[in-house]
Amino acid sequence: MTRPLGHWLLLFALVAMWGSAFMFTGIAVRGFSPTALVTIRLAIAAVLLTGLVLVRGQRFPRTRRFWLFSLAISLAGNCVPFWLISFGQQRIDSGLAGILMGIMPLTTMVLAHFFVRGERLNRTKAVGFVVGFIGLVALIGPEALLELRGQGTELLYQLAVLGGAVCYAINTIVARHRPPADPLVAAAGVMLAGSALMLPIGGAPASAQLVGAPAMPLAAMLALSIVATAIATVVFLQLVAIAGPSFTSFINYLIPVWALLMGVIFLGEEPGLRVVIALALILAGIALGEVGARRLVRRPAQQKA
C-alpha cells in the first residue's frame, strides 16, 4: 500500500511539534515554575480547542461518564506528566528528556500485557523490552545511580521525566476505554478538565510569573501551549482518523531523534556517544516490540483461515 503524501506530511508535522516540545519546555522553565507552566499550557489549549469545538457547532456531552473520564485522562496524560517533565527539564537537557520519553511505548507494551485483551507479551516483544531497558540504563549511566548515596540530584530529575513517560503509558491504556464522543470534543474536554484541576493550584503563581516573564521563556511557553498542545492534538486526531493508529505509531521512533536534534541545533547541547548508543538501543527495543505486536495480529488471522 502506497501512502498518500498528505499522511507523511501530517506525520512529520506531528513529530516536529511534539519533538520540539522538549526544547520549548527547556526554555520555558527558565522563566516559569513547573506548576505555572502546566497551568498556562492547559488553559491556553483549553480555550483554543473549546473555541474550535464551538466554531464547528459541536456540543460537549453532559454525561457523568464523559467528564469523569476527562478528569482521569487529564491527570494521567496532562497534569502529572507535564509537571514531571517540566520539573525534570529544569536540570537535564531537552534531547536527553526526549530520549527518556522513548521508554513510553515499551512501558505501554508491558502494561497492555496485563490490562488489554489480545496484547500479551511474546518472545519478540519481551526481547524488545529488554533491549530498550538496557538502552535506558546506558542512558542514565552508572554514575547517576551512585548519586543515590551522595548529594547529587541528576538522577531525581531523570526519574521525573521517566515518571512522565510512565504516565503517558498509563494514559494510553486508559484512553482505550474512552466513552463515545467526537475526538476533538474529547480532547477539548480533557483540556478543560485539566485546567479546572490546575487553576486552583497554579493560577496565582501563573499570573504573577506572566507579569515579569522574560521574552524567550514567554515565547517558548506560547509555542508549547499553542503548537505542541492545541494544534498538535488536532493534527494527531486527524492523522489517526485518516491513516490509522499503526501508521501514527511511527512517531515513537522519530520524536526522540527530533528532540535530540533540536537540542543540539538550537540549544547547543552535546549528547555524547553514550546518549547516541542509548537512543539506538531504545529505538531497537521499540522496533522489536512493534514486530512482536504484528506477529500477534497475524497469528489469530492464520488460525481462523
PDB file of C-alpha atoms in Angstrom:
ATOM      1  CA  MET A   1       0.000   0.000   0.000  1.00  0.00           C
ATOM      2  CA  THR A   2       1.391   3.388  -1.075  1.00  0.00           C
ATOM      3  CA  ARG A   3       0.771   6.124   1.477  1.00  0.00           C
ATOM      4  CA  PRO A   4      -0.562   9.465   0.211  1.00  0.00           C
ATOM      5  CA  LEU A   5       1.849  12.370   0.616  1.00  0.00           C
ATOM      6  CA  GLY A   6      -0.626  14.056   2.964  1.00  0.00           C
ATOM      7  CA  HIS A   7      -0.269  11.235   5.513  1.00  0.00           C
ATOM      8  CA  TRP A   8       3.513  11.658   5.619  1.00  0.00           C
ATOM      9  CA  LEU A   9       3.257  15.443   5.863  1.00  0.00           C
ATOM     10  CA  LEU A  10       0.910  15.193   8.842  1.00  0.00           C
ATOM     11  CA  LEU A  11       3.169  12.582  10.468  1.00  0.00           C
ATOM     12  CA  PHE A  12       6.281  14.733  10.206  1.00  0.00           C
ATOM     13  CA  ALA A  13       4.348  17.826  11.286  1.00  0.00           C
ATOM     14  CA  LEU A  14       3.278  15.970  14.430  1.00  0.00           C
ATOM     15  CA  VAL A  15       6.822  14.736  15.070  1.00  0.00           C
ATOM     16  CA  ALA A  16       8.128  18.295  14.687  1.00  0.00           C
ATOM     17  CA  MET A  17       5.542  19.712  17.099  1.00  0.00           C
ATOM     18  CA  TRP A  18       5.792  17.048  19.803  1.00  0.00           C
ATOM     19  CA  GLY A  19       9.530  16.555  19.369  1.00  0.00           C
ATOM     20  CA  SER A  20      10.120  20.305  19.728  1.00  0.00           C
ATOM     21  CA  ALA A  21       8.053  20.392  22.929  1.00  0.00           C
ATOM     22  CA  PHE A  22      11.124  19.361  24.925  1.00  0.00           C
ATOM     23  CA  MET A  23      13.117  22.275  23.528  1.00  0.00           C
ATOM     24  CA  PHE A  24      10.253  24.683  24.274  1.00  0.00           C
ATOM     25  CA  THR A  25       9.944  23.282  27.802  1.00  0.00           C
ATOM     26  CA  GLY A  26      13.682  23.590  28.385  1.00  0.00           C
ATOM     27  CA  ILE A  27      13.476  27.295  27.547  1.00  0.00           C
ATOM     28  CA  ALA A  28      10.142  27.962  29.279  1.00  0.00           C
ATOM     29  CA  VAL A  29      11.279  26.608  32.671  1.00  0.00           C
ATOM     30  CA  ARG A  30      13.880  29.396  32.766  1.00  0.00           C
ATOM     31  CA  GLY A  31      11.048  31.849  33.410  1.00  0.00           C
ATOM     32  CA  PHE A  32       8.172  29.764  34.779  1.00  0.00           C
ATOM     33  CA  SER A  33       7.844  27.235  37.573  1.00  0.00           C
ATOM     34  CA  PRO A  34       6.591  23.775  36.511  1.00  0.00           C
ATOM     35  CA  THR A  35       3.215  24.406  38.188  1.00  0.00           C
ATOM     36  CA  ALA A  36       2.698  27.771  36.492  1.00  0.00           C
ATOM     37  CA  LEU A  37       3.837  26.413  33.134  1.00  0.00           C
ATOM     38  CA  VAL A  38       1.439  23.470  33.199  1.00  0.00           C
ATOM     39  CA  THR A  39      -1.438  25.701  34.301  1.00  0.00           C
ATOM     40  CA  ILE A  40      -0.902  28.211  31.493  1.00  0.00           C
ATOM     41  CA  ARG A  41      -0.285  25.489  28.910  1.00  0.00           C
ATOM     42  CA  LEU A  42      -3.544  23.695  29.665  1.00  0.00           C
ATOM     43  CA  ALA A  43      -5.579  26.906  29.957  1.00  0.00           C
ATOM     44  CA  ILE A  44      -4.485  28.214  26.552  1.00  0.00           C
ATOM     45  CA  ALA A  45      -5.027  24.826  24.897  1.00  0.00           C
ATOM     46  CA  ALA A  46      -8.465  24.541  26.520  1.00  0.00           C
ATOM     47  CA  VAL A  47      -9.526  27.957  25.199  1.00  0.00           C
ATOM     48  CA  LEU A  48      -8.304  27.188  21.671  1.00  0.00           C
ATOM     49  CA  LEU A  49      -9.784  23.689  21.426  1.00  0.00           C
ATOM     50  CA  THR A  50     -13.080  24.706  23.031  1.00  0.00           C
ATOM     51  CA  GLY A  51     -13.302  27.596  20.575  1.00  0.00           C
ATOM     52  CA  LEU A  52     -12.752  25.166  17.705  1.00  0.00           C
ATOM     53  CA  VAL A  53     -15.495  22.890  19.027  1.00  0.00           C
ATOM     54  CA  LEU A  54     -17.932  25.815  19.217  1.00  0.00           C
ATOM     55  CA  VAL A  55     -16.984  27.089  15.745  1.00  0.00           C
ATOM     56  CA  ARG A  56     -17.781  23.648  14.350  1.00  0.00           C
ATOM     57  CA  GLY A  57     -21.180  23.767  16.050  1.00  0.00           C
ATOM     58  CA  GLN A  58     -20.474  20.809  18.309  1.00  0.00           C
ATOM     59  CA  ARG A  59     -21.507  20.307  21.921  1.00  0.00           C
ATOM     60  CA  PHE A  60     -19.975  18.652  24.939  1.00  0.00           C
ATOM     61  CA  PRO A  61     -21.719  15.550  26.317  1.00  0.00           C
ATOM     62  CA  ARG A  62     -23.479  16.138  29.624  1.00  0.00           C
ATOM     63  CA  THR A  63     -22.956  12.635  30.925  1.00  0.00           C
ATOM     64  CA  ARG A  64     -21.080  11.988  34.155  1.00  0.00           C
ATOM     65  CA  ARG A  65     -19.038   9.277  32.477  1.00  0.00           C
ATOM     66  CA  PHE A  66     -17.622  11.696  29.880  1.00  0.00           C
ATOM     67  CA  TRP A  67     -16.432  14.235  32.452  1.00  0.00           C
ATOM     68  CA  LEU A  68     -15.108  11.641  34.893  1.00  0.00           C
ATOM     69  CA  PHE A  69     -13.156  10.105  32.028  1.00  0.00           C
ATOM     70  CA  SER A  70     -11.887  13.561  31.029  1.00  0.00           C
ATOM     71  CA  LEU A  71     -10.660  14.134  34.584  1.00  0.00           C
ATOM     72  CA  ALA A  72      -8.863  10.775  34.655  1.00  0.00           C
ATOM     73  CA  ILE A  73      -7.207  11.356  31.283  1.00  0.00           C
ATOM     74  CA  SER A  74      -6.222  14.916  32.157  1.00  0.00           C
ATOM     75  CA  LEU A  75      -4.452  13.656  35.285  1.00  0.00           C
ATOM     76  CA  ALA A  76      -2.647  10.732  33.647  1.00  0.00           C
ATOM     77  CA  GLY A  77      -1.985  12.349  30.271  1.00  0.00           C
ATOM     78  CA  ASN A  78      -1.604  16.066  31.017  1.00  0.00           C
ATOM     79  CA  CYS A  79      -1.356  17.459  34.547  1.00  0.00           C
ATOM     80  CA  VAL A  80       1.012  14.944  36.124  1.00  0.00           C
ATOM     81  CA  PRO A  81       3.304  14.168  33.151  1.00  0.00           C
ATOM     82  CA  PHE A  82       3.505  17.822  32.052  1.00  0.00           C
ATOM     83  CA  TRP A  83       4.584  18.775  35.578  1.00  0.00           C
ATOM     84  CA  LEU A  84       7.076  15.911  35.926  1.00  0.00           C
ATOM     85  CA  ILE A  85       8.711  16.647  32.566  1.00  0.00           C
ATOM     86  CA  SER A  86       8.857  20.388  33.284  1.00  0.00           C
ATOM     87  CA  PHE A  87      10.391  19.660  36.682  1.00  0.00           C
ATOM     88  CA  GLY A  88      12.977  17.306  35.180  1.00  0.00           C
ATOM     89  CA  GLN A  89      13.946  19.725  32.431  1.00  0.00           C
ATOM     90  CA  GLN A  90      14.987  22.296  34.976  1.00  0.00           C
ATOM     91  CA  ARG A  91      18.225  20.304  35.216  1.00  0.00           C
ATOM     92  CA  ILE A  92      18.546  17.942  32.230  1.00  0.00           C
ATOM     93  CA  ASP A  93      18.956  18.637  28.506  1.00  0.00           C
ATOM     94  CA  SER A  94      15.927  18.665  26.227  1.00  0.00           C
ATOM     95  CA  GLY A  95      17.461  15.992  23.984  1.00  0.00           C
ATOM     96  CA  LEU A  96      18.005  13.698  26.961  1.00  0.00           C
ATOM     97  CA  ALA A  97      14.398  14.259  28.063  1.00  0.00           C
ATOM     98  CA  GLY A  98      13.144  13.334  24.599  1.00  0.00           C
ATOM     99  CA  ILE A  99      15.163  10.120  24.576  1.00  0.00           C
ATOM    100  CA  LEU A 100      13.984   9.186  28.076  1.00  0.00           C
ATOM    101  CA  MET A 101      10.425   9.528  26.777  1.00  0.00           C
ATOM    102  CA  GLY A 102      11.257   6.788  24.281  1.00  0.00           C
ATOM    103  CA  ILE A 103      10.641   4.308  27.076  1.00  0.00           C
ATOM    104  CA  MET A 104       6.901   5.143  26.914  1.00  0.00           C
ATOM    105  CA  PRO A 105       5.911   2.642  24.159  1.00  0.00           C
ATOM    106  CA  LEU A 106       7.934  -0.072  25.904  1.00  0.00           C
ATOM    107  CA  THR A 107       6.100   0.612  29.174  1.00  0.00           C
ATOM    108  CA  THR A 108       2.784   0.598  27.305  1.00  0.00           C
ATOM    109  CA  MET A 109       3.671  -2.818  25.872  1.00  0.00           C
ATOM    110  CA  VAL A 110       4.143  -4.269  29.375  1.00  0.00           C
ATOM    111  CA  LEU A 111       1.002  -2.642  30.797  1.00  0.00           C
ATOM    112  CA  ALA A 112      -1.050  -3.851  27.838  1.00  0.00           C
ATOM    113  CA  HIS A 113       0.017  -7.424  28.630  1.00  0.00           C
ATOM    114  CA  PHE A 114      -1.898  -7.203  31.912  1.00  0.00           C
ATOM    115  CA  PHE A 115      -4.748  -4.827  31.102  1.00  0.00           C
ATOM    116  CA  VAL A 116      -5.580  -5.146  27.370  1.00  0.00           C
ATOM    117  CA  ARG A 117      -7.076  -8.302  25.943  1.00  0.00           C
ATOM    118  CA  GLY A 118      -5.225  -9.685  22.929  1.00  0.00           C
ATOM    119  CA  GLU A 119      -1.968  -7.788  23.529  1.00  0.00           C
ATOM    120  CA  ARG A 120       0.023 -10.255  25.567  1.00  0.00           C
ATOM    121  CA  LEU A 121       3.808 -10.316  25.600  1.00  0.00           C
ATOM    122  CA  ASN A 122       5.510 -12.798  23.298  1.00  0.00           C
ATOM    123  CA  ARG A 123       9.191 -13.639  22.942  1.00  0.00           C
ATOM    124  CA  THR A 124       9.912 -10.877  20.409  1.00  0.00           C
ATOM    125  CA  LYS A 125       8.164  -8.217  22.468  1.00  0.00           C
ATOM    126  CA  ALA A 126       9.945  -9.373  25.631  1.00  0.00           C
ATOM    127  CA  VAL A 127      13.326  -9.153  23.893  1.00  0.00           C
ATOM    128  CA  GLY A 128      12.376  -5.691  22.663  1.00  0.00           C
ATOM    129  CA  PHE A 129      11.610  -4.579  26.199  1.00  0.00           C
ATOM    130  CA  VAL A 130      14.936  -5.934  27.495  1.00  0.00           C
ATOM    131  CA  VAL A 131      16.899  -4.200  24.714  1.00  0.00           C
ATOM    132  CA  GLY A 132      15.088  -0.931  25.359  1.00  0.00           C
ATOM    133  CA  PHE A 133      15.664  -1.233  29.105  1.00  0.00           C
ATOM    134  CA  ILE A 134      19.383  -1.777  28.529  1.00  0.00           C
ATOM    135  CA  GLY A 135      19.343   1.407  26.475  1.00  0.00           C
ATOM    136  CA  LEU A 136      17.638   3.222  29.330  1.00  0.00           C
ATOM    137  CA  VAL A 137      20.245   2.037  31.843  1.00  0.00           C
ATOM    138  CA  ALA A 138      23.018   3.088  29.457  1.00  0.00           C
ATOM    139  CA  LEU A 139      21.379   6.495  29.051  1.00  0.00           C
ATOM    140  CA  ILE A 140      21.049   7.194  32.759  1.00  0.00           C
ATOM    141  CA  GLY A 141      24.546   5.869  33.416  1.00  0.00           C
ATOM    142  CA  PRO A 142      26.051   4.184  36.480  1.00  0.00           C
ATOM    143  CA  GLU A 143      27.318   7.493  37.875  1.00  0.00           C
ATOM    144  CA  ALA A 144      23.730   8.744  38.186  1.00  0.00           C
ATOM    145  CA  LEU A 145      22.795   5.650  40.185  1.00  0.00           C
ATOM    146  CA  LEU A 146      25.712   6.330  42.516  1.00  0.00           C
ATOM    147  CA  GLU A 147      24.221   9.735  43.291  1.00  0.00           C
ATOM    148  CA  LEU A 148      21.609   7.957  45.413  1.00  0.00           C
ATOM    149  CA  ARG A 149      24.351   7.593  48.010  1.00  0.00           C
ATOM    150  CA  GLY A 150      25.658  11.147  47.727  1.00  0.00           C
ATOM    151  CA  GLN A 151      24.445  14.692  47.299  1.00  0.00           C
ATOM    152  CA  GLY A 152      23.772  14.617  43.550  1.00  0.00           C
ATOM    153  CA  THR A 153      20.299  15.291  42.200  1.00  0.00           C
ATOM    154  CA  GLU A 154      20.719  14.456  38.499  1.00  0.00           C
ATOM    155  CA  LEU A 155      19.020  11.092  38.916  1.00  0.00           C
ATOM    156  CA  LEU A 156      15.984  12.705  40.564  1.00  0.00           C
ATOM    157  CA  TYR A 157      15.342  14.891  37.508  1.00  0.00           C
ATOM    158  CA  GLN A 158      15.835  11.981  35.115  1.00  0.00           C
ATOM    159  CA  LEU A 159      13.412   9.861  37.140  1.00  0.00           C
ATOM    160  CA  ALA A 160      10.877  12.704  36.982  1.00  0.00           C
ATOM    161  CA  VAL A 161      10.934  12.593  33.166  1.00  0.00           C
ATOM    162  CA  LEU A 162      10.685   8.797  33.275  1.00  0.00           C
ATOM    163  CA  GLY A 163       7.683   9.213  35.564  1.00  0.00           C
ATOM    164  CA  GLY A 164       6.114  11.377  32.874  1.00  0.00           C
ATOM    165  CA  ALA A 165       6.727   8.621  30.318  1.00  0.00           C
ATOM    166  CA  VAL A 166       5.039   6.073  32.607  1.00  0.00           C
ATOM    167  CA  CYS A 167       2.065   8.422  32.963  1.00  0.00           C
ATOM    168  CA  TYR A 168       1.745   8.631  29.189  1.00  0.00           C
ATOM    169  CA  ALA A 169       1.836   4.829  29.001  1.00  0.00           C
ATOM    170  CA  ILE A 170      -0.946   4.565  31.595  1.00  0.00           C
ATOM    171  CA  ASN A 171      -2.868   7.212  29.681  1.00  0.00           C
ATOM    172  CA  THR A 172      -2.635   5.107  26.515  1.00  0.00           C
ATOM    173  CA  ILE A 173      -4.234   2.156  28.293  1.00  0.00           C
ATOM    174  CA  VAL A 174      -6.967   4.236  29.950  1.00  0.00           C
ATOM    175  CA  ALA A 175      -7.764   6.041  26.673  1.00  0.00           C
ATOM    176  CA  ARG A 176      -8.902   2.752  25.146  1.00  0.00           C
ATOM    177  CA  HIS A 177     -11.987   2.997  27.356  1.00  0.00           C
ATOM    178  CA  ARG A 178     -12.995   6.459  26.094  1.00  0.00           C
ATOM    179  CA  PRO A 179     -16.782   6.885  26.045  1.00  0.00           C
ATOM    180  CA  PRO A 180     -18.364   7.634  22.644  1.00  0.00           C
ATOM    181  CA  ALA A 181     -17.574  11.220  21.603  1.00  0.00           C
ATOM    182  CA  ASP A 182     -16.056  13.132  18.711  1.00  0.00           C
ATOM    183  CA  PRO A 183     -12.235  13.036  19.110  1.00  0.00           C
ATOM    184  CA  LEU A 184     -11.931  16.829  19.033  1.00  0.00           C
ATOM    185  CA  VAL A 185     -14.693  17.212  21.617  1.00  0.00           C
ATOM    186  CA  ALA A 186     -12.991  14.600  23.784  1.00  0.00           C
ATOM    187  CA  ALA A 187      -9.638  16.420  23.521  1.00  0.00           C
ATOM    188  CA  ALA A 188     -11.222  19.764  24.418  1.00  0.00           C
ATOM    189  CA  GLY A 189     -12.982  18.136  27.363  1.00  0.00           C
ATOM    190  CA  VAL A 190      -9.690  16.752  28.638  1.00  0.00           C
ATOM    191  CA  MET A 191      -8.040  20.192  28.398  1.00  0.00           C
ATOM    192  CA  LEU A 192     -10.965  21.807  30.215  1.00  0.00           C
ATOM    193  CA  ALA A 193     -10.793  19.192  32.964  1.00  0.00           C
ATOM    194  CA  GLY A 194      -7.036  19.672  33.271  1.00  0.00           C
ATOM    195  CA  SER A 195      -7.452  23.439  33.524  1.00  0.00           C
ATOM    196  CA  ALA A 196     -10.097  23.003  36.211  1.00  0.00           C
ATOM    197  CA  LEU A 197      -7.644  20.867  38.190  1.00  0.00           C
ATOM    198  CA  MET A 198      -4.620  23.143  37.746  1.00  0.00           C
ATOM    199  CA  LEU A 199      -6.095  26.645  38.036  1.00  0.00           C
ATOM    200  CA  PRO A 200      -6.812  26.442  41.801  1.00  0.00           C
ATOM    201  CA  ILE A 201      -3.205  25.265  42.339  1.00  0.00           C
ATOM    202  CA  GLY A 202      -1.253  27.249  39.793  1.00  0.00           C
ATOM    203  CA  GLY A 203      -3.490  30.176  38.876  1.00  0.00           C
ATOM    204  CA  ALA A 204      -1.921  32.661  41.310  1.00  0.00           C
ATOM    205  CA  PRO A 205       1.741  31.854  40.565  1.00  0.00           C
ATOM    206  CA  ALA A 206       0.972  31.722  36.838  1.00  0.00           C
ATOM    207  CA  SER A 207      -0.494  35.243  36.907  1.00  0.00           C
ATOM    208  CA  ALA A 208       2.444  36.604  38.900  1.00  0.00           C
ATOM    209  CA  GLN A 209       5.059  34.973  36.679  1.00  0.00           C
ATOM    210  CA  LEU A 210       3.372  36.120  33.465  1.00  0.00           C
ATOM    211  CA  VAL A 211       3.810  39.761  34.505  1.00  0.00           C
ATOM    212  CA  GLY A 212       7.597  39.688  34.642  1.00  0.00           C
ATOM    213  CA  ALA A 213       8.362  36.790  32.313  1.00  0.00           C
ATOM    214  CA  PRO A 214      11.455  37.201  30.078  1.00  0.00           C
ATOM    215  CA  ALA A 215      10.788  37.296  26.337  1.00  0.00           C
ATOM    216  CA  MET A 216      12.322  33.916  25.431  1.00  0.00           C
ATOM    217  CA  PRO A 217      10.583  31.825  28.137  1.00  0.00           C
ATOM    218  CA  LEU A 218       7.317  33.625  27.334  1.00  0.00           C
ATOM    219  CA  ALA A 219       7.635  32.852  23.617  1.00  0.00           C
ATOM    220  CA  ALA A 220       8.538  29.229  24.393  1.00  0.00           C
ATOM    221  CA  MET A 221       5.547  28.909  26.715  1.00  0.00           C
ATOM    222  CA  LEU A 222       3.200  30.217  23.990  1.00  0.00           C
ATOM    223  CA  ALA A 223       4.712  27.861  21.410  1.00  0.00           C
ATOM    224  CA  LEU A 224       4.370  24.971  23.849  1.00  0.00           C
ATOM    225  CA  SER A 225       0.715  25.820  24.547  1.00  0.00           C
ATOM    226  CA  ILE A 226      -0.450  26.679  21.045  1.00  0.00           C
ATOM    227  CA  VAL A 227       1.715  24.492  18.809  1.00  0.00           C
ATOM    228  CA  ALA A 228       2.774  21.481  20.886  1.00  0.00           C
ATOM    229  CA  THR A 229      -0.513  21.102  22.766  1.00  0.00           C
ATOM    230  CA  ALA A 230      -3.535  22.578  20.950  1.00  0.00           C
ATOM    231  CA  ILE A 231      -2.534  22.307  17.281  1.00  0.00           C
ATOM    232  CA  ALA A 232      -0.658  19.031  17.774  1.00  0.00           C
ATOM    233  CA  THR A 233      -3.755  17.466  19.350  1.00  0.00           C
ATOM    234  CA  VAL A 234      -5.849  18.360  16.302  1.00  0.00           C
ATOM    235  CA  VAL A 235      -3.162  17.016  13.921  1.00  0.00           C
ATOM    236  CA  PHE A 236      -2.878  13.810  15.949  1.00  0.00           C
ATOM    237  CA  LEU A 237      -6.619  13.177  15.882  1.00  0.00           C
ATOM    238  CA  GLN A 238      -6.769  13.872  12.148  1.00  0.00           C
ATOM    239  CA  LEU A 239      -3.828  11.569  11.427  1.00  0.00           C
ATOM    240  CA  VAL A 240      -5.304   8.694  13.425  1.00  0.00           C
ATOM    241  CA  ALA A 241      -8.637   9.166  11.659  1.00  0.00           C
ATOM    242  CA  ILE A 242      -7.272   9.111   8.085  1.00  0.00           C
ATOM    243  CA  ALA A 243      -4.137   6.961   8.403  1.00  0.00           C
ATOM    244  CA  GLY A 244      -4.840   4.700  11.391  1.00  0.00           C
ATOM    245  CA  PRO A 245      -3.066   4.135  14.722  1.00  0.00           C
ATOM    246  CA  SER A 246      -0.400   1.780  13.333  1.00  0.00           C
ATOM    247  CA  PHE A 247       0.955   4.384  10.915  1.00  0.00           C
ATOM    248  CA  THR A 248       0.698   7.067  13.598  1.00  0.00           C
ATOM    249  CA  SER A 249       2.799   4.924  15.945  1.00  0.00           C
ATOM    250  CA  PHE A 250       5.865   5.736  13.802  1.00  0.00           C
ATOM    251  CA  ILE A 251       6.141   8.925  15.859  1.00  0.00           C
ATOM    252  CA  ASN A 252       7.590   6.771  18.671  1.00  0.00           C
ATOM    253  CA  TYR A 253      10.721   6.287  16.562  1.00  0.00           C
ATOM    254  CA  LEU A 254      11.032   9.840  15.310  1.00  0.00           C
ATOM    255  CA  ILE A 255      10.239  12.043  18.323  1.00  0.00           C
ATOM    256  CA  PRO A 256      13.344  11.088  20.404  1.00  0.00           C
ATOM    257  CA  VAL A 257      15.566  11.703  17.357  1.00  0.00           C
ATOM    258  CA  TRP A 258      13.899  15.041  16.635  1.00  0.00           C
ATOM    259  CA  ALA A 259      14.165  16.133  20.279  1.00  0.00           C
ATOM    260  CA  LEU A 260      17.869  15.276  20.287  1.00  0.00           C
ATOM    261  CA  LEU A 261      18.484  17.225  17.054  1.00  0.00           C
ATOM    262  CA  MET A 262      16.585  20.290  18.290  1.00  0.00           C
ATOM    263  CA  GLY A 263      18.639  20.362  21.483  1.00  0.00           C
ATOM    264  CA  VAL A 264      21.905  20.120  19.548  1.00  0.00           C
ATOM    265  CA  ILE A 265      20.999  22.675  16.857  1.00  0.00           C
ATOM    266  CA  PHE A 266      19.197  25.355  18.857  1.00  0.00           C
ATOM    267  CA  LEU A 267      20.371  24.914  22.455  1.00  0.00           C
ATOM    268  CA  GLY A 268      23.968  23.874  21.857  1.00  0.00           C
ATOM    269  CA  GLU A 269      23.579  20.586  23.725  1.00  0.00           C
ATOM    270  CA  GLU A 270      26.296  17.943  23.342  1.00  0.00           C
ATOM    271  CA  PRO A 271      24.759  14.486  23.836  1.00  0.00           C
ATOM    272  CA  GLY A 272      27.930  12.380  23.613  1.00  0.00           C
ATOM    273  CA  LEU A 273      28.452   8.864  22.278  1.00  0.00           C
ATOM    274  CA  ARG A 274      26.716   7.132  25.199  1.00  0.00           C
ATOM    275  CA  VAL A 275      23.488   9.024  24.564  1.00  0.00           C
ATOM    276  CA  VAL A 276      23.553   8.124  20.862  1.00  0.00           C
ATOM    277  CA  ILE A 277      24.124   4.423  21.671  1.00  0.00           C
ATOM    278  CA  ALA A 278      21.313   4.510  24.249  1.00  0.00           C
ATOM    279  CA  LEU A 279      18.988   6.105  21.693  1.00  0.00           C
ATOM    280  CA  ALA A 280      19.803   3.343  19.194  1.00  0.00           C
ATOM    281  CA  LEU A 281      19.058   0.652  21.794  1.00  0.00           C
ATOM    282  CA  ILE A 282      15.754   2.217  22.831  1.00  0.00           C
ATOM    283  CA  LEU A 283      14.637   2.573  19.205  1.00  0.00           C
ATOM    284  CA  ALA A 284      15.665  -1.034  18.541  1.00  0.00           C
ATOM    285  CA  GLY A 285      13.571  -2.122  21.522  1.00  0.00           C
ATOM    286  CA  ILE A 286      10.554  -0.223  20.191  1.00  0.00           C
ATOM    287  CA  ALA A 287      11.043  -1.779  16.754  1.00  0.00           C
ATOM    288  CA  LEU A 288      11.158  -5.300  18.201  1.00  0.00           C
ATOM    289  CA  GLY A 289       8.025  -4.544  20.199  1.00  0.00           C
ATOM    290  CA  GLU A 290       6.251  -3.481  17.005  1.00  0.00           C
ATOM    291  CA  VAL A 291       7.346  -6.670  15.211  1.00  0.00           C
ATOM    292  CA  GLY A 292       6.077  -8.776  18.096  1.00  0.00           C
ATOM    293  CA  ALA A 293       2.739  -6.955  18.085  1.00  0.00           C
ATOM    294  CA  ARG A 294       2.276  -7.605  14.364  1.00  0.00           C
ATOM    295  CA  ARG A 295       3.008 -11.294  14.845  1.00  0.00           C
ATOM    296  CA  LEU A 296       0.233 -11.449  17.440  1.00  0.00           C
ATOM    297  CA  VAL A 297      -2.158  -9.929  14.924  1.00  0.00           C
ATOM    298  CA  ARG A 298      -1.191 -12.316  12.129  1.00  0.00           C
ATOM    299  CA  ARG A 299      -1.379 -15.471  14.262  1.00  0.00           C
ATOM    300  CA  PRO A 300      -5.134 -15.299  15.042  1.00  0.00           C
ATOM    301  CA  ALA A 301      -5.784 -14.493  11.387  1.00  0.00           C
ATOM    302  CA  GLN A 302      -3.853 -17.597  10.294  1.00  0.00           C
ATOM    303  CA  GLN A 303      -5.693 -19.723  12.848  1.00  0.00           C
ATOM    304  CA  LYS A 304      -9.067 -18.527  11.543  1.00  0.00           C
ATOM    305  CA  ALA A 305      -8.017 -19.258   7.963  1.00  0.00           C
TER     306      ALA A 305
END
